[in-house]
Coordinates of C-alpha atoms in Angstrom, one line a residue:
M112 CA 0.1 -6.8 -18.2
Y113 CA -3.1 -5.0 -17.1
V114 CA -5.9 -7.6 -16.7
A115 CA -8.7 -5.3 -18.1
D116 CA -6.9 -4.7 -21.3
Q117 CA -6.6 -8.4 -22.2
T118 CA -9.1 -10.8 -23.8
W119 CA -10.0 -14.0 -22.0
P120 CA -8.0 -16.2 -24.3
E121 CA -4.9 -14.0 -23.7
L122 CA -5.4 -14.4 -19.9
G123 CA -5.8 -18.1 -20.4
D124 CA -2.4 -18.2 -22.0
Y125 CA -1.0 -16.2 -19.0
V126 CA -2.3 -18.5 -16.2
A127 CA -1.2 -21.5 -18.2
S128 CA 2.4 -20.5 -17.3
E129 CA 2.2 -17.8 -14.6
S130 CA 0.6 -17.6 -11.2
V131 CA 1.6 -14.1 -9.9
A132 CA -0.7 -11.0 -9.7
V133 CA -0.2 -7.5 -8.5
V134 CA -3.2 -5.8 -6.8
P135 CA -2.8 -2.0 -6.2
L136 CA -4.7 -0.5 -3.2
G137 CA -4.9 3.0 -1.9
S138 CA -7.5 5.4 -0.6
T139 CA -9.6 8.4 -1.5
E140 CA -8.9 10.7 1.5
Q141 CA -7.7 14.2 2.4
H142 CA -4.0 14.9 1.9
G143 CA -4.0 18.5 3.0
P144 CA -4.6 21.7 1.1
H145 CA -2.0 20.9 -1.6
L146 CA -2.6 17.3 -2.7
P147 CA -5.7 15.7 -4.3
L148 CA -7.7 13.0 -2.5
S149 CA -6.4 10.6 -5.2
T150 CA -2.8 10.7 -3.9
D151 CA -2.6 7.2 -2.4
H152 CA -4.3 5.3 -5.2
V153 CA -2.5 7.2 -7.9
I154 CA 0.8 6.2 -6.3
A155 CA -0.2 2.6 -5.8
E156 CA -1.5 2.2 -9.3
S157 CA 1.5 3.8 -10.9
L158 CA 3.9 1.6 -9.1
A159 CA 1.9 -1.6 -9.7
R160 CA 1.5 -0.8 -13.4
E161 CA 5.2 0.0 -13.9
A162 CA 6.3 -3.2 -12.1
A163 CA 3.9 -5.3 -14.0
S164 CA 5.1 -3.7 -17.3
R165 CA 8.8 -4.5 -16.4
T166 CA 8.1 -8.1 -15.3
G167 CA 5.2 -9.2 -17.5
F168 CA 3.1 -10.1 -14.4
L169 CA -0.6 -9.5 -14.2
C170 CA -1.9 -6.2 -12.6
T171 CA -5.5 -5.9 -11.5
P172 CA -7.7 -2.8 -11.3
T173 CA -7.0 -0.6 -8.3
V174 CA -9.0 -0.6 -5.0
N175 CA -9.4 3.2 -4.7
V176 CA -11.3 3.4 -1.3
G177 CA -9.6 2.0 1.8
V178 CA -9.9 2.1 5.6
S179 CA -9.8 5.9 6.2
P180 CA -12.3 6.7 9.0
H181 CA -9.5 8.5 10.8
H182 CA -9.6 11.3 8.1
R183 CA -13.4 11.6 8.1
Q184 CA -13.5 15.1 9.5
F185 CA -12.0 16.5 6.3
H186 CA -14.2 17.1 3.3
G187 CA -14.5 14.5 0.6
T188 CA -12.8 11.6 2.5
M189 CA -14.3 8.3 1.6
W190 CA -13.8 5.1 3.6
V191 CA -15.1 1.6 4.1
D192 CA -15.3 -0.1 7.5
A193 CA -12.4 -2.5 8.2
P194 CA -14.4 -5.8 8.2
Q195 CA -16.0 -4.9 4.8
F196 CA -12.6 -3.9 3.4
R197 CA -11.0 -7.2 4.5
D198 CA -13.9 -9.2 3.1
Y199 CA -13.8 -7.4 -0.2
V200 CA -10.1 -7.8 -0.7
E201 CA -10.3 -11.5 0.3
S202 CA -13.1 -12.1 -2.1
M203 CA -11.3 -10.3 -4.9
T204 CA -8.2 -12.4 -4.2
R205 CA -10.2 -15.6 -4.2
N206 CA -11.5 -14.6 -7.6
L207 CA -7.9 -14.5 -8.8
T208 CA -7.1 -18.0 -7.3
Y209 CA -10.1 -19.4 -9.1
H210 CA -8.4 -18.4 -12.3
G211 CA -5.1 -19.9 -11.4
V212 CA -3.2 -17.2 -9.5
D213 CA -1.7 -18.3 -6.2
R214 CA 0.8 -15.5 -5.4
V215 CA -0.4 -12.0 -4.9
V216 CA 1.4 -8.8 -3.9
Y217 CA -0.9 -6.1 -2.5
V218 CA 0.8 -2.9 -3.7
N219 CA -0.4 -0.6 -1.0
A220 CA 0.0 3.2 -0.6
H221 CA -2.2 3.8 2.5
G222 CA -1.1 3.1 6.0
G223 CA -4.6 2.5 7.2
N224 CA -4.8 -0.6 5.0
V225 CA -1.7 -2.3 6.2
Q226 CA -3.0 -4.4 9.2
H227 CA -6.1 -5.4 7.3
L228 CA -4.1 -6.6 4.2
R229 CA -1.9 -8.6 6.5
E230 CA -5.0 -10.2 8.1
V231 CA -6.4 -11.1 4.6
G232 CA -3.0 -12.6 3.6
R233 CA -3.0 -14.7 6.8
R234 CA -6.5 -16.0 6.1
L235 CA -5.6 -17.0 2.5
R236 CA -2.4 -18.6 3.6
D237 CA -4.0 -20.6 6.4
A238 CA -6.6 -21.8 3.9
R239 CA -3.7 -22.8 1.6
E240 CA -5.4 -20.9 -1.2
A241 CA -2.7 -18.3 -1.9
Y242 CA 0.3 -16.5 -0.6
A243 CA -0.7 -12.8 -0.5
V244 CA 1.6 -10.3 1.0
E245 CA 1.3 -6.5 1.6
W246 CA 4.0 -4.2 0.2
M247 CA 4.2 -0.5 1.2
W248 CA 6.3 1.6 -1.1
N249 CA 8.0 3.9 1.3
D250 CA 8.9 1.0 3.6
S251 CA 10.8 -0.5 0.8
I252 CA 13.3 2.4 0.5
P253 CA 13.7 3.9 4.0
E254 CA 17.3 5.0 3.5
L255 CA 16.5 7.0 0.4
V256 CA 13.5 8.7 2.2
D257 CA 15.8 9.7 5.1
E258 CA 18.4 10.9 2.6
L259 CA 16.1 13.1 0.7
F260 CA 14.0 14.6 3.5
E261 CA 14.7 16.1 6.9
T262 CA 11.0 15.8 8.0
P263 CA 9.4 13.3 5.5
G264 CA 6.1 13.0 7.4
P265 CA 3.8 10.0 7.4
H266 CA 0.9 11.7 5.7
G267 CA 0.8 14.4 3.0
G268 CA 4.4 15.2 3.6
P269 CA 7.2 15.8 1.2
K270 CA 7.7 12.2 0.1
E271 CA 4.1 11.8 -1.1
T272 CA 4.1 15.4 -2.4
S273 CA 7.3 14.6 -4.4
M274 CA 5.8 11.4 -5.8
M275 CA 2.7 13.3 -7.0
L276 CA 4.8 16.1 -8.5
H277 CA 6.4 13.4 -10.5
L278 CA 3.3 11.3 -11.3
D279 CA 0.5 13.8 -11.5
P280 CA 1.8 17.4 -11.2
R281 CA -1.3 19.1 -12.6
H282 CA -3.3 18.1 -9.5
V283 CA -0.7 19.3 -7.0
R284 CA -1.5 22.8 -5.7
S285 CA 2.1 24.0 -5.6
E286 CA 1.0 27.4 -4.4
R287 CA -0.3 25.8 -1.2
L288 CA 3.0 24.0 -0.1
V289 CA 4.0 26.7 2.3
D290 CA 0.5 26.8 3.7
A291 CA 0.6 23.1 4.2
A292 CA 3.9 23.2 6.1
E293 CA 3.1 26.2 8.2
N294 CA -0.3 25.0 9.3
G295 CA 0.4 21.3 9.5
L296 CA 2.6 19.4 11.9
T297 CA 6.4 19.3 11.3
D298 CA 7.6 18.2 14.8
W299 CA 5.9 15.1 16.4
S300 CA 8.9 14.1 18.5
D301 CA 6.9 14.9 21.7
P302 CA 3.3 14.7 20.7
E303 CA 0.6 15.9 23.2
T304 CA -1.6 13.0 22.1
V305 CA 0.7 10.4 23.7
R306 CA 0.3 10.3 27.4
Y307 CA 2.0 7.9 29.8
G308 CA 2.7 5.4 27.0
S309 CA -0.8 5.5 25.6
R310 CA -1.7 6.9 22.2
T311 CA -4.7 9.0 23.2
F312 CA -5.6 10.0 19.6
Y313 CA -7.8 8.3 17.0
D314 CA -8.2 10.7 14.2
A315 CA -5.7 12.7 12.0
I316 CA -7.4 16.0 13.1
D317 CA -6.3 15.2 16.7
N318 CA -2.7 15.7 15.6
T319 CA -2.8 18.2 12.8
A320 CA -5.3 20.9 12.0
N321 CA -4.9 20.8 8.2
G322 CA -4.5 17.0 8.0
V323 CA -0.8 16.8 7.0
L324 CA 2.6 16.1 8.6
G325 CA 6.0 16.9 7.4
D326 CA 7.7 19.8 5.5
Q327 CA 6.0 19.9 2.1
T328 CA 8.3 22.7 0.9
D329 CA 11.1 20.1 0.7
A330 CA 9.3 18.3 -2.2
T331 CA 10.4 18.3 -5.8
A332 CA 9.5 16.3 -8.9
E333 CA 13.1 15.2 -9.2
K334 CA 13.0 13.6 -5.7
G335 CA 9.7 12.0 -6.7
E336 CA 11.3 10.4 -9.7
R337 CA 14.1 9.0 -7.6
L338 CA 11.6 7.6 -5.1
F339 CA 9.5 6.1 -7.8
E340 CA 12.4 4.4 -9.6
A341 CA 13.8 3.0 -6.4
A342 CA 10.5 1.7 -5.1
T343 CA 9.6 0.2 -8.4
E344 CA 13.0 -1.7 -8.5
Q345 CA 12.2 -3.1 -5.0
L346 CA 8.8 -4.2 -6.1
V347 CA 10.2 -5.9 -9.2
R348 CA 12.7 -7.8 -7.1
L349 CA 9.9 -8.9 -4.7
L350 CA 7.7 -10.1 -7.6
R351 CA 10.6 -12.1 -9.2
W352 CA 11.5 -13.6 -5.8
L353 CA 7.9 -14.6 -5.2
D354 CA 7.7 -16.2 -8.7
D355 CA 10.8 -18.3 -7.9
Q356 CA 9.4 -19.8 -4.7
P357 CA 7.9 -23.3 -4.6
F358 CA 4.3 -22.8 -3.5
E359 CA 4.7 -25.3 -0.6
D360 CA 7.6 -23.2 0.8
L361 CA 5.2 -20.3 1.1
M362 CA 2.6 -22.2 3.1
P363 CA 2.4 -22.5 6.9
R364 CA 5.0 -24.8 8.4
D365 CA 4.0 -28.0 10.2
H366 CA 3.5 -28.1 14.0
V367 CA 6.7 -28.9 15.8
D368 CA 7.2 -32.5 17.2
P369 CA 5.8 -34.2 19.0
Q370 CA 2.6 -33.9 17.0
P371 CA -0.5 -33.1 19.1
G372 CA -2.2 -36.3 20.2
S373 CA 0.7 -38.5 19.0
R374 CA 1.1 -40.2 22.4
R375 CA -2.5 -40.9 23.1

């Protein structure tokens, strides 16, 4: 159920019996010479909409711009600063809680958002307003990713390329896959930007001249379909599990005994 397609009475019927919402989040950032800047938010929205369709749970509009300053040297990349991103997502989630939602899954497809979504979830949980948890699609199916790709790459690699070949092939520049692989980074087992245990890099361009990692020539639409189906099934399971949990069981646990000040 996509929230913007409903009328307010229909949404009233929903929150009278349900309290789960799915919030897709991604980015608008460079993904190399072969993938569009929309890659992350297309993947996030597609997974969220599909899981919502299969479960009947509510799906919100997508947050298309995320925390991406580490890609800023590449043309077109958009980003918001981390504090503003956290505040925006928290405010948006509190909007949902006002309408009766108290369990939220952030369907995320951008690594730069992860720690900030976790922080927002902690804030909301500590305030006992909602249980909001971040879900990253490729982290839900690591065995399949390893099975399909020799060098999957954390950004713009064959796993994201395969997903986009499945979801939005007309915007994939297939003629640039070889270029992406040859001029990107395919071996980061001994990176020059890690010295004496310190990660001395901050931006993507510090590691890869064309902004991508992994062997993009290993990508196919068929692999993308397998990734999409497997990740969607994991998301469906998460949503159904979350729906089954008593709200109090999702909230912070009490301080261990003895309680502070109990012996004063």
